[in-house]
């Protein structure tokens, strides 16, 4: 296994390099300039903009800038935000806790909905429960999150006035009140993200379980007189989970990336909103760092999924 | 802003022009129909930005100046004096009375000559008025002030702050020597008083200004504020290594310390607009003792960049770029009973509509900044009764440029070169017709509402610079007549043409719903007059970029007409009006960085502008700016559409103090919650 891991990691390096080259070139070619505002403000002499561009090395050719970035990255320097004038890692670390809490709990919610509902629906296909689950799943993943988000705000914040719709990362309260306030403001964003994700996964889990449940070994297990619960959990779900694991694992980078639209609607100060404001401000080092982190995470979780396969199905071997 | 009215004791001296007559498109009320110069509203009710119509052409005078005029006289006599003054100042302006004659008569009334000249001179950088009443009688106790910005502050060093969001973030903690009030007058902050000729702060030759600093001011860390701090800010800003964005305000002045609480700012040439350095958004003062080791190239490493230590009413507690800025009451603030709130929180992110919602509809927040939201939506949200929309006048204007050059011909690789002239737009008749075809009133009524006021002027504010000589009208009939008379005949396709040249134009703007609607209104009207407009809209990030390689930027102006908003960053129009001087023409040679984008050139304009740059008599200078406005308006290469005020929302009980000439938090110390309101 360790040899396999090493090989996979080595393969990952060129792909990450390729990704970084593509990202860097696209950003360099995109229109816009981080010091745009300086150019359009009559009170600021053009020399200031020229000096800043020179200071941050923006006038150098793209490939020189790329190698400078690459060398810094190898040294663990993520870059320096043009707009905020702080190190990019500070910016990202500031927003990581909020992102992990909100997106993480929404993914957990999604799994908690998708697994039981999907499995239960598959064991009784075309029952009333299955029909209902299917209908809700369809509704859930057909409605875009910005729409459900606004709908929830209209209902719970404006009509009923129960929940706040502006998320505040640091609430000045202690003890239970602190927890309560956080739960209250997290309900809507977590529900929007979690239920959307959960709806899609429910469909996926259901079909994966349906594929497995008709196989002969399941009939054999039942014939042995095993209890239905054991048959489903030990024999069916374990095998049915393999494709689900791939899907969930590939979704994991999103946990770190945040959900751009939802974060914007609820003003959740996560990495997604950092990315969108950096894009709007043409803050290249921040865009580069955040997208590159995503790329790394995708590669990493792909690897993780492959390793999990082996655990779920010993027949899969690493070569 | 309810409740301000009683306290604003402004007295207006009528200038020669008298009340404006309906050309400025009043906000709400119909403009007054009163005529003659001496006939006026004595204006004891002029709130900030409340009734802009009859402020036009008037001079504002501080109420205590009036009190000084009428020393030991009864109120009735004061009114007599005011009325005399109104008439006399008006006579000076129309030329019926000489300036010397005015001063002689004033002397006869018992007024010293310097004060009399100052009365005439007030049109320039006028004295501050008394501020709206501040009711709280003790410091603190107001709880948390919650503010929403749909774009959060990204840095907190005022010398690096370009956008208003960053300047506002810094302004919570830092203060300048003086700030700009809503009417374009100065209010002392860290200065003990506003320099004037009378108090010796200004000199007759306009070569320097002397600021007296307020004593007993403390930085948030307890260190005293002195003249050294002020001088240091100048040194900090002019160091090219710092690359500060405030350098433009400081590099042409020389700052010296006269004593611990007096600073002299010397100019290289006579400077009528002396209130730039140390004033307003670029005048915020940072502490020397915390920044002195971080100047020039080291400036970016200063820890205080992210943890500001200022002199303002709130001191720093927390900052997350783009997300939140927090402060708490500063117990040693230099003004008594201030601030009212115990803490302040400015939350960033999201969008303007939901920010308006959080203030107007749910009351979750106390104030929401810069609501670029359609007025219809604002009105609907306002109906919930939890908050009000504040509309504050600015000099910003949405206008149309009519190209002077030919965008379709290339000269030495440059389109719209100034060596060319536009084949059909160079005909004044065509431009005159276009001017008649822009239905400004409908644009205001159906698109912008309170957030865009139809105007005939390019220079709209402060009111003392607003031209009374212009007017606008919408008439397809007249446009048709003018074009017909000029020989532009309708072809078979209904489009007018002359000598094989058709009146077909490309009209571009940025992508933005109100702009596309405005474009459509104009296109329809033009169609009825036989002019075909091809509408083009460019993504804002491209349109407003300075990307030299992109042909669709507004500074290149590679089409026949374009529309956007230009902003007026200061209460003085000098920088604003350089948009039409010939040496600012935007060309390939200056990488399209010139400010004169329409590329209109006029000798009279250039000369008047140069004269205004050094004219020390504020009244004459104001006349010059009005003339500049009239020249460019008459050229019809510029068609103003609507003036854009600053729109924000605040909770019912929250009493704000806003200005279109300075940052949102310029007077944060005066914000409070009025439980009775």
CSV table of C-alpha atoms in Angstrom, one decimal, chain A residues 30-33 35-49 51-52 55-56 80 82-87 91 94-95 153-154 157-158 161 163-172 263-269 274 277 280 282, chain B residues 144 146 148 150 154-155 160 162-163 165 240-245 247-248 251 282 296-297 299-300 306 318-324 326 345 347-351 354-355 357-358 361-362 364-365 386 542 544-547 550 554 569 575 593 595:
chain,number,residue,atom,x,y,z
A,30,UNK,CA,-8.0,38.0,-17.7
A,31,UNK,CA,-9.0,41.7,-18.0
A,32,UNK,CA,-8.7,43.8,-14.9
A,33,UNK,CA,-6.0,45.2,-12.7
A,35,UNK,CA,-5.0,48.8,-8.8
A,36,UNK,CA,-7.9,49.7,-11.0
A,37,UNK,CA,-9.4,52.0,-8.5
A,38,UNK,CA,-6.2,54.0,-8.4
A,39,UNK,CA,-6.4,54.6,-12.2
A,40,UNK,CA,-10.0,55.9,-12.1
A,41,UNK,CA,-9.5,58.2,-9.1
A,42,UNK,CA,-8.4,61.6,-10.3
A,43,UNK,CA,-6.9,62.6,-7.0
A,44,UNK,CA,-4.2,59.8,-7.2
A,45,UNK,CA,-1.3,60.5,-9.5
A,46,UNK,CA,-0.5,57.7,-12.0
A,47,UNK,CA,3.0,57.4,-10.5
A,48,UNK,CA,1.5,55.8,-7.4
A,49,UNK,CA,-0.1,53.1,-9.4
A,51,UNK,CA,5.1,52.3,-8.1
A,52,UNK,CA,2.7,49.8,-6.7
A,55,UNK,CA,6.6,46.9,-6.0
A,56,UNK,CA,4.4,43.9,-6.5
A,80,UNK,CA,0.7,38.9,-0.3
A,82,UNK,CA,-2.7,43.5,-3.1
A,83,UNK,CA,-5.9,44.7,-1.7
A,84,UNK,CA,-5.7,44.0,2.0
A,85,UNK,CA,-1.9,44.2,2.2
A,86,UNK,CA,-1.6,41.2,4.4
A,87,UNK,CA,-0.3,37.7,3.8
A,91,UNK,CA,-6.7,35.9,5.3
A,94,UNK,CA,-9.1,33.8,9.5
A,95,UNK,CA,-12.0,32.4,7.5
A,153,UNK,CA,-35.0,34.5,4.5
A,154,UNK,CA,-38.4,35.8,3.4
A,157,UNK,CA,-36.5,36.4,8.9
A,158,UNK,CA,-39.0,38.8,7.3
A,161,UNK,CA,-38.9,37.3,12.4
A,163,UNK,CA,-34.0,34.0,12.7
A,164,UNK,CA,-31.3,36.6,11.7
A,165,UNK,CA,-30.2,36.6,8.1
A,166,UNK,CA,-26.9,38.3,8.6
A,167,UNK,CA,-24.2,35.9,9.9
A,168,UNK,CA,-21.8,37.3,12.4
A,169,UNK,CA,-18.6,35.2,13.0
A,170,UNK,CA,-17.8,36.7,16.4
A,171,UNK,CA,-20.7,37.1,18.7
A,172,UNK,CA,-20.2,38.9,21.9
A,263,UNK,CA,-22.1,32.6,1.7
A,264,UNK,CA,-22.9,35.8,-0.2
A,265,UNK,CA,-26.6,35.6,0.6
A,266,UNK,CA,-26.2,35.1,4.4
A,267,UNK,CA,-22.9,37.1,4.6
A,268,UNK,CA,-21.1,34.1,6.0
A,269,UNK,CA,-17.4,35.2,6.1
A,274,UNK,CA,-13.1,35.6,0.2
A,277,UNK,CA,-14.4,39.4,-3.4
A,280,UNK,CA,-14.1,41.2,-8.0
A,282,UNK,CA,-8.6,41.4,-9.2
B,144,UNK,CA,-24.0,48.5,20.0
B,146,UNK,CA,-24.7,47.8,14.0
B,148,UNK,CA,-23.9,47.0,7.2
B,150,UNK,CA,-22.2,45.3,1.3
B,154,UNK,CA,-10.2,45.5,3.4
B,155,UNK,CA,-7.5,47.6,5.0
B,160,UNK,CA,-3.5,53.1,1.6
B,162,UNK,CA,-8.5,54.0,-2.1
B,163,UNK,CA,-12.1,53.0,-2.1
B,165,UNK,CA,-15.2,51.3,2.0
B,240,UNK,CA,7.5,57.5,-2.9
B,241,UNK,CA,8.5,54.2,-1.2
B,242,UNK,CA,5.3,54.2,0.9
B,243,UNK,CA,3.3,54.4,-2.3
B,244,UNK,CA,0.5,56.1,-0.4
B,245,UNK,CA,-2.6,56.9,-2.3
B,247,UNK,CA,0.4,61.5,-2.1
B,248,UNK,CA,-1.6,63.8,-4.5
B,251,UNK,CA,3.4,66.3,-2.6
B,282,UNK,CA,-7.3,61.9,2.6
B,296,UNK,CA,8.8,54.0,2.8
B,297,UNK,CA,9.4,50.4,1.8
B,299,UNK,CA,5.4,50.6,5.4
B,300,UNK,CA,3.7,47.4,4.6
B,306,UNK,CA,-4.2,46.2,10.8
B,318,UNK,CA,-11.2,43.6,15.9
B,319,UNK,CA,-10.7,43.5,12.2
B,320,UNK,CA,-11.2,40.8,9.6
B,321,UNK,CA,-10.5,42.1,6.1
B,322,UNK,CA,-13.7,42.1,4.0
B,323,UNK,CA,-15.8,40.8,6.9
B,324,UNK,CA,-15.9,42.9,10.0
B,326,UNK,CA,-15.2,46.5,15.4
B,345,UNK,CA,-19.6,47.0,14.4
B,347,UNK,CA,-20.2,44.1,8.9
B,348,UNK,CA,-19.2,43.6,5.3
B,349,UNK,CA,-20.4,41.4,2.5
B,350,UNK,CA,-23.6,40.5,0.8
B,351,UNK,CA,-25.6,42.7,-1.6
B,354,UNK,CA,-30.5,42.6,1.4
B,355,UNK,CA,-28.6,45.3,3.3
B,357,UNK,CA,-33.8,44.9,4.0
B,358,UNK,CA,-31.9,44.3,7.2
B,361,UNK,CA,-37.6,45.8,6.9
B,362,UNK,CA,-36.3,43.7,9.8
B,364,UNK,CA,-31.6,43.9,12.4
B,365,UNK,CA,-29.1,46.6,11.6
B,386,UNK,CA,-38.5,50.3,10.7
B,542,UNK,CA,-14.0,45.8,-18.5
B,544,UNK,CA,-14.1,50.9,-16.1
B,545,UNK,CA,-10.7,49.2,-16.4
B,546,UNK,CA,-7.6,51.0,-17.5
B,547,UNK,CA,-6.5,47.9,-19.5
B,550,UNK,CA,-8.9,46.4,-24.4
B,554,UNK,CA,-14.5,54.1,-21.3
B,569,UNK,CA,-14.4,63.6,-4.7
B,575,UNK,CA,-10.2,68.6,-9.8
B,593,UNK,CA,-5.0,58.1,-18.7
B,595,UNK,CA,-9.2,62.8,-17.8
